[in-house]
Structures are given as structure tokens and as C-alpha cells.
Coordinates of C-alpha atoms in Angstrom, one line a residue:
M21 CA 48.4 -75.3 -48.4
P22 CA 49.7 -71.9 -48.8
V23 CA 50.6 -70.2 -45.6
A24 CA 48.6 -67.1 -44.9
S25 CA 50.7 -63.9 -44.4
S26 CA 49.9 -60.8 -42.6
S27 CA 49.3 -57.7 -44.7
R28 CA 50.8 -55.4 -42.0
P29 CA 54.2 -54.0 -43.0
Q30 CA 57.0 -55.0 -40.8
K31 CA 58.5 -52.2 -38.8
R32 CA 62.3 -51.8 -38.9
T33 CA 64.1 -50.5 -36.0
R34 CA 67.2 -48.3 -36.1
R35 CA 69.9 -48.3 -33.5
A36 CA 70.2 -45.0 -31.8
P37 CA 73.4 -43.1 -32.4
S38 CA 76.2 -43.7 -30.0
S39 CA 76.5 -41.3 -27.1
D40 CA 80.0 -40.3 -28.2
I41 CA 78.9 -39.3 -31.7
E42 CA 76.8 -36.2 -31.6
E43 CA 75.3 -34.3 -34.5
D44 CA 76.2 -30.7 -34.8
D45 CA 73.7 -28.3 -33.5
P46 CA 73.0 -25.4 -35.8
S47 CA 73.4 -22.9 -33.0
Q48 CA 76.8 -24.4 -32.1
A49 CA 78.0 -24.2 -35.6
R50 CA 77.0 -20.5 -35.9
Q51 CA 78.8 -19.8 -32.6
Q52 CA 82.0 -21.6 -33.8
Q53 CA 81.9 -19.7 -37.1
Q54 CA 81.5 -16.4 -35.2
E55 CA 84.4 -17.2 -33.0
E56 CA 86.6 -18.0 -36.0
V57 CA 85.6 -14.7 -37.6
E58 CA 86.5 -12.8 -34.4
M59 CA 89.9 -14.6 -34.2
D60 CA 90.6 -13.7 -37.8
E61 CA 89.6 -10.1 -37.0
E62 CA 92.0 -10.1 -34.1
E63 CA 94.8 -11.7 -36.0
Q64 CA 94.4 -9.2 -38.9
P65 CA 95.3 -6.1 -36.8
R66 CA 98.3 -8.0 -35.4
R67 CA 99.5 -8.9 -38.9
S68 CA 98.9 -5.4 -40.0
K69 CA 100.7 -4.1 -37.0
K70 CA 103.7 -6.4 -37.6
S71 CA 103.7 -5.5 -41.3
S72 CA 103.6 -1.8 -40.4
K73 CA 106.5 -2.3 -38.0
K74 CA 108.5 -4.1 -40.6
E75 CA 107.8 -1.4 -43.1
K76 CA 108.7 1.3 -40.7
K77 CA 112.0 -0.5 -39.8
R78 CA 112.8 -0.9 -43.5
M79 CA 112.1 2.8 -44.1
Q80 CA 114.3 3.8 -41.1
Q81 CA 117.1 1.6 -42.4
Q82 CA 116.8 3.3 -45.8
D83 CA 117.0 6.7 -44.1
S84 CA 119.9 5.6 -42.0
D85 CA 121.7 4.3 -45.1
G86 CA 121.0 7.6 -46.8
E87 CA 122.4 9.5 -43.9
I88 CA 125.5 7.3 -43.8
A89 CA 126.0 7.8 -47.5
Q90 CA 125.6 11.5 -47.0
D91 CA 128.1 11.6 -44.2
E92 CA 130.5 9.6 -46.3
E93 CA 130.1 12.2 -49.0
E94 CA 130.7 15.1 -46.6
D95 CA 133.7 13.5 -44.7
V96 CA 136.0 12.7 -47.6
P97 CA 139.4 11.3 -46.8
V98 CA 142.3 13.4 -48.1
P99 CA 143.4 10.7 -50.7
Q100 CA 139.9 10.8 -52.3
L101 CA 139.9 14.6 -52.7
G102 CA 141.8 14.2 -56.0
D103 CA 143.2 17.2 -57.7
Q104 CA 140.3 19.6 -56.9
P105 CA 141.5 22.8 -55.3
L106 CA 140.5 23.4 -51.7
D107 CA 139.4 26.7 -50.3
R108 CA 138.4 28.0 -46.9
S109 CA 134.9 26.4 -47.0
Q110 CA 136.5 23.0 -46.9
A111 CA 139.0 23.7 -44.2
G112 CA 136.8 21.9 -41.6
K113 CA 137.2 18.6 -43.4
L114 CA 140.9 18.7 -43.0
R115 CA 140.6 19.7 -39.3
G116 CA 138.4 16.7 -38.7
I117 CA 140.8 14.3 -40.3
S118 CA 143.7 15.8 -38.3
S119 CA 141.7 15.2 -35.1
D120 CA 141.2 11.6 -36.1
W121 CA 145.0 11.1 -36.3
G122 CA 145.4 12.7 -32.8
M123 CA 142.7 10.5 -31.3
L124 CA 144.3 7.4 -32.8
R125 CA 147.6 8.4 -31.1
D126 CA 146.1 9.3 -27.8
K127 CA 143.5 6.6 -27.3
V128 CA 145.2 3.6 -29.0
H129 CA 148.9 4.2 -29.2
L130 CA 150.0 6.0 -26.0
P131 CA 148.6 3.4 -23.5
G132 CA 151.2 1.0 -24.9
Y133 CA 154.0 2.8 -23.2
N134 CA 152.9 1.9 -19.7
F135 CA 152.5 -1.7 -20.7
I136 CA 156.0 -1.9 -22.2
R137 CA 157.5 -0.1 -19.1
E138 CA 155.9 -2.6 -16.7
V139 CA 157.1 -5.6 -18.8
A140 CA 160.6 -4.2 -18.8
A141 CA 160.7 -3.7 -15.1
S142 CA 159.5 -7.3 -14.5
V143 CA 162.0 -8.7 -16.9
A144 CA 164.8 -6.7 -15.2
E145 CA 163.8 -8.0 -11.8
F146 CA 163.1 -11.7 -12.5
T147 CA 165.3 -12.5 -15.5
E148 CA 169.0 -12.6 -14.9
G149 CA 172.2 -13.1 -16.9
E150 CA 172.5 -13.2 -20.7
K151 CA 168.9 -14.2 -21.2
G152 CA 167.7 -11.2 -19.2
E153 CA 170.0 -8.8 -21.2
K154 CA 168.8 -10.2 -24.5
A155 CA 165.1 -9.8 -23.5
L156 CA 165.7 -6.2 -22.3
T157 CA 167.4 -5.4 -25.6
E158 CA 164.4 -6.7 -27.6
I159 CA 162.0 -4.7 -25.4
D160 CA 164.1 -1.6 -25.9
T161 CA 163.8 -2.1 -29.7
L162 CA 160.0 -2.4 -29.3
M163 CA 159.9 0.8 -27.2
R164 CA 161.8 2.7 -29.9
E165 CA 159.5 1.4 -32.6
L166 CA 156.5 2.7 -30.6
L167 CA 158.2 6.1 -30.4
D168 CA 158.8 6.0 -34.2
T169 CA 155.2 5.1 -34.8
E170 CA 154.1 8.0 -32.6
Y171 CA 156.2 10.4 -34.6
E172 CA 154.6 9.2 -37.8
L173 CA 151.1 9.7 -36.4
T174 CA 152.1 13.1 -35.2
A175 CA 153.5 13.9 -38.7
H176 CA 150.2 13.3 -40.3
E177 CA 148.4 15.5 -37.8
K178 CA 150.9 18.3 -38.1
V179 CA 150.7 18.4 -41.9
L180 CA 146.9 18.4 -41.9
D181 CA 147.0 21.2 -39.3
G182 CA 149.3 23.2 -41.5
L183 CA 147.0 22.8 -44.5
Y184 CA 144.1 23.9 -42.3
Q185 CA 145.9 27.0 -41.3
R186 CA 146.7 27.9 -44.9
L187 CA 143.0 27.4 -45.9
S188 CA 141.9 29.5 -42.9
T189 CA 143.8 32.5 -44.4
D190 CA 141.8 32.2 -47.6
E191 CA 144.7 30.5 -49.5
K192 CA 143.6 28.0 -52.1
I193 CA 145.6 24.8 -52.3
E194 CA 146.0 23.0 -55.6
R195 CA 146.7 19.2 -55.7
V196 CA 146.1 18.8 -52.0
V197 CA 146.8 15.1 -52.0
D198 CA 150.3 15.6 -53.4
V199 CA 150.9 18.5 -50.9
Y200 CA 149.7 16.3 -48.0
E201 CA 151.7 13.2 -48.9
N202 CA 154.9 15.1 -49.7
G203 CA 154.6 17.0 -46.4
V204 CA 154.3 13.8 -44.4
Q205 CA 157.1 12.1 -46.4
E206 CA 159.5 15.1 -45.8
Q207 CA 159.0 14.9 -42.1
L208 CA 159.5 11.1 -42.0
E209 CA 162.7 11.4 -44.1
A210 CA 164.1 14.0 -41.8
Y211 CA 163.3 11.9 -38.8
K212 CA 164.8 8.8 -40.4
H213 CA 168.2 10.5 -40.7
K214 CA 168.3 11.5 -37.0
T215 CA 170.6 9.6 -34.6
A216 CA 169.2 7.6 -31.7
R217 CA 170.1 10.3 -29.2
Q218 CA 168.3 12.9 -31.4
K219 CA 165.2 10.7 -31.6
Y220 CA 164.9 9.4 -28.1
A221 CA 167.0 11.3 -25.6
K222 CA 164.4 14.1 -25.1
S223 CA 161.4 11.7 -25.0
D224 CA 159.7 11.6 -21.6
H225 CA 158.3 8.1 -22.4
Y226 CA 161.8 6.8 -23.1
Q227 CA 163.2 8.4 -20.0
K228 CA 160.5 6.7 -17.8
F229 CA 161.1 3.4 -19.6
K230 CA 164.8 3.5 -18.8
Q231 CA 164.2 4.8 -15.3
A232 CA 161.9 1.8 -14.6
I233 CA 164.7 -0.6 -15.6
Y234 CA 167.5 1.3 -13.9
E235 CA 165.8 1.6 -10.5
V236 CA 165.3 -2.2 -10.4
Q237 CA 168.9 -3.0 -11.3
H238 CA 170.4 -0.1 -9.3
P239 CA 168.2 0.6 -6.3
D240 CA 168.7 3.9 -4.5
V241 CA 171.1 5.1 -7.2
A242 CA 170.4 8.1 -9.4
M243 CA 170.0 7.2 -13.1
P244 CA 172.5 9.0 -15.3
P245 CA 171.4 11.2 -18.2
L246 CA 169.9 9.4 -21.1
T247 CA 172.8 10.5 -23.3
D248 CA 175.0 8.2 -21.1
L249 CA 172.7 5.3 -21.9
I250 CA 172.5 5.9 -25.6
P251 CA 175.7 5.4 -27.6
R252 CA 177.0 8.4 -29.4
E253 CA 176.8 8.5 -33.2
A254 CA 178.2 10.6 -35.9
G255 CA 176.2 13.8 -35.9
D256 CA 175.6 13.9 -32.2
D257 CA 176.8 16.8 -30.1
S258 CA 179.6 16.3 -27.7
D259 CA 178.9 14.4 -24.5
D260 CA 179.4 17.6 -22.4
E261 CA 176.5 19.3 -24.2
D262 CA 173.9 20.3 -21.6
E263 CA 171.0 20.5 -24.0
L264 CA 170.3 16.8 -24.0
Q265 CA 171.0 16.0 -20.4
I266 CA 168.0 14.2 -19.1
G267 CA 168.2 12.0 -16.0
G268 CA 170.5 12.1 -13.0
V269 CA 167.7 11.8 -10.4
T270 CA 166.6 9.2 -8.0
Q271 CA 162.9 8.2 -8.1
D272 CA 161.7 8.7 -4.6
Y273 CA 158.6 6.9 -3.6
K274 CA 158.4 8.2 -0.1
C275 CA 156.0 10.9 1.1
P276 CA 157.8 14.1 2.3
L277 CA 155.4 14.3 5.2
S278 CA 155.0 10.7 6.5
L279 CA 158.5 9.6 5.2
T280 CA 157.0 6.3 4.3
I281 CA 156.1 4.7 0.9
L282 CA 153.4 6.7 -0.8
V283 CA 149.8 5.6 -0.3
D284 CA 147.1 6.8 -2.7
P285 CA 149.4 9.5 -3.9
L286 CA 148.2 13.0 -4.9
T287 CA 150.5 15.0 -7.2
S288 CA 150.8 18.7 -7.3
K289 CA 149.9 20.4 -10.7
V290 CA 152.2 23.3 -9.6
C291 CA 155.5 21.7 -8.7
G292 CA 155.0 18.0 -9.6
H293 CA 155.8 16.7 -6.0
S294 CA 153.6 13.9 -4.7
Y295 CA 152.3 13.1 -1.2
S296 CA 150.3 10.4 0.5
A297 CA 146.6 11.4 0.4
A298 CA 145.9 11.2 4.1
A299 CA 149.1 13.1 5.1
I300 CA 148.6 16.0 2.7
R301 CA 145.0 16.4 3.6
E302 CA 145.9 16.7 7.2
Y303 CA 148.7 19.1 6.3
L304 CA 146.2 21.3 4.4
H305 CA 143.5 20.9 7.1
N306 CA 141.2 19.3 4.6
S307 CA 140.6 22.8 3.1
R308 CA 140.2 22.7 -0.7
N309 CA 141.4 26.2 -1.3
Q310 CA 143.8 26.9 1.6
M311 CA 147.2 27.6 0.2
K312 CA 150.4 26.4 2.0
E313 CA 154.0 25.9 1.0
C314 CA 154.9 22.5 -0.6
P315 CA 156.4 20.3 2.1
A316 CA 159.0 18.8 -0.2
T317 CA 162.5 19.9 0.7
G318 CA 163.6 23.0 -1.2
C319 CA 160.3 23.6 -2.8
K320 CA 158.7 27.0 -2.2
K321 CA 155.6 26.6 -4.4
Q322 CA 152.2 27.2 -2.9
I323 CA 149.8 24.3 -3.1
S324 CA 146.2 23.5 -2.1
L325 CA 144.0 20.4 -2.4
A326 CA 142.3 22.0 -5.4
L327 CA 145.7 21.9 -7.2
L328 CA 146.3 18.2 -6.4
E329 CA 145.3 15.2 -8.6
P330 CA 145.3 11.4 -8.0
N331 CA 148.3 9.6 -9.6
K332 CA 147.3 6.0 -10.2
E333 CA 150.5 5.2 -12.2
L334 CA 152.7 6.5 -9.4
A335 CA 150.7 4.5 -6.8
K336 CA 151.3 1.3 -8.8
R337 CA 155.1 2.0 -9.1
A338 CA 155.3 2.8 -5.4
K339 CA 153.7 -0.5 -4.5
E340 CA 156.2 -2.3 -6.7
A341 CA 159.1 -0.4 -5.1
S342 CA 157.8 -1.3 -1.7
R343 CA 157.6 -5.0 -2.7
R344 CA 161.1 -5.0 -4.1
E345 CA 162.5 -3.3 -0.9
R346 CA 160.9 -6.0 1.3
A347 CA 162.3 -8.7 -1.0
R348 CA 165.8 -7.2 -0.7
E349 CA 165.4 -7.1 3.1
E350 CA 164.3 -10.7 3.2
D351 CA 167.2 -11.8 1.0
S352 CA 169.6 -9.8 3.2
G353 CA 168.2 -11.5 6.3
D354 CA 168.5 -15.0 4.7
D355 CA 172.2 -14.3 3.9
E356 CA 172.9 -13.3 7.5
V357 CA 171.3 -16.5 8.8
I358 CA 173.4 -18.6 6.4
E359 CA 176.6 -16.9 7.6

């Protein structure tokens, strides 16, 4: 027999969603969308601000490049002036180029003299025999090359100053490049044909260089004139000529007041004598403007604190002289003990 079945539909059950899977709530979706819009609105000004900064920087760079290009056009080096005639309106350009040569000499070249002098003094003190003499000869050659280079720098400056003076008097100069180069070449050729005495015997830098070596090798002995240290050549004046006599003095590193080695020396702008700072201040009663006679023997010049200036170079040399004197005393004491 057929089995009777129920006409009631069977009810299917669905498993409830897992607690870790949630359907998006419409309000939450709207809120998230609003937050994303707000973030985009905040990001947009930032991007715009960054873009404007980049644009501004690019425009400033272009302006700067334009200014540099303009400056380059205004400050034309002499060799690029060509054959165009120059008049008074362009005199300032030559004056500026002349100043550049002077600055190159003063800021870059001149400091080398102190360095060479210190090296020479150290070699004279610590290197003996044939090796030391050879080293000093090489340093002397380097010193002369520095002096030669200074003359060349000065030649450029002098020629440009001369051209500037001519333009300042309303003179027009044709073919300025040729005039400039020929003027420099004439000075260098004249210098090239000078003797060593004529080139270096009057140089204050060379005199100080030789003095630094001589006082190490011959302590407490006056250095002879430079003409005695530079061999005579054809074209030089006779050795009894007074015009080139530089030297013959002993470098004294003692204060004329304390009679001890100079400490923090101050040098007079009036007479060139130097004194230990503490001693001269006491002598002048710490008054900046009070005038008194220079305490150096034989000097009658009136000095004041306002006319004194620190001398760092002399202070360094005084310390070196003091060190060498102590070393000689120690060596002398060691010799007495051995005997």
C-alpha cells in the first residue's frame, strides 16, 4: 500500500551568519564614504600646496639663473671684451677685475709666506748636515717662486689699474685685450731679466724668511744684509752700495720693560717696537689715550694703548725662540755633566 504523505511543506532552516562576518550597515557605509571624501579634500590642499611650492621654487630658480646670466653679461672678463673700444662708462668693469687680482694675492697667496718660513725654521733646527742644507736650498727655491708669482699677480693688477686711470680721463682705448696682455707681458719680461738681488733683496717677505733660518743657525748673532746672502751677478751694483743693504739686526724677543720673553706681545703702530701686554698696560696705567715715551732703548716716539695692536705672528716666534733657548741650556747642562 502506498504510504500516505503529509501535504505540509517542509521548512528549511538556514544557519545564522557567523559572528565574525558582519553585513555592512548602510549608515556605516555612508560614514566611511564621507570620511574618505574628507581625507581627499584634506589631501588635495596639501598636494596643491606642495605643487605651488615646487612651482615657486622653479620660478625662483629661473629668476636666479636669469640674474646670474645678467651678472655674467655685466661682468665681462678682459679677454672676452674683444676689439670693442672702451670708454669711461666701462671703467668700473676693469676696476672690479683689478680688485679680483688683488684679492687673489692677499687672501690666497700671501698666507703661504708664513707657512714656508715656519717650515724653513723647523728644517734648520732639526735637520743637520748635507741633508739639511739640501732641504733648505729647495725651500729657498720655493720661496723665490712664491715671490715671482706675487709679482705676476701684481703685474695684472697694475696694468688694469693703469687702464682704469686712462678711461677715467675720458680716453678711449682701442683693442683693450691686446693693450692689457702686452702690458702684463712687458712687466714680466722686465722682471725676468733682473738679477736675484734685484728681485729679492728688497723683499720684506724674503728678509723674514732668511731671518727665521739665520737666528736658528746663529743664535744671538745679527743677520748680515741680504746682499751678503745672495751671490752677486752681472748687472748688480757693487757690494758697498748702501741702497740694497737690508739686515744686520738681531731679532730680540724680549720685552723692553720686563726684560723677559714677550708674552701676548703688543706692537706699536708708531715705531714698531713690541712689549708684553701686561707690562705695557701697567706702564701706560691702562689708559687707552694717555701718551708716554716708548720704553725701548733709544726710541723717543710717543705711544698709547690706542696705538698698539696684537701681534700673533711675533707671539708664535717668541715662543719658538724661548723653546730653542731652553733646549740649548739643557744641551749645555748635559755636556757639563758628561765632562
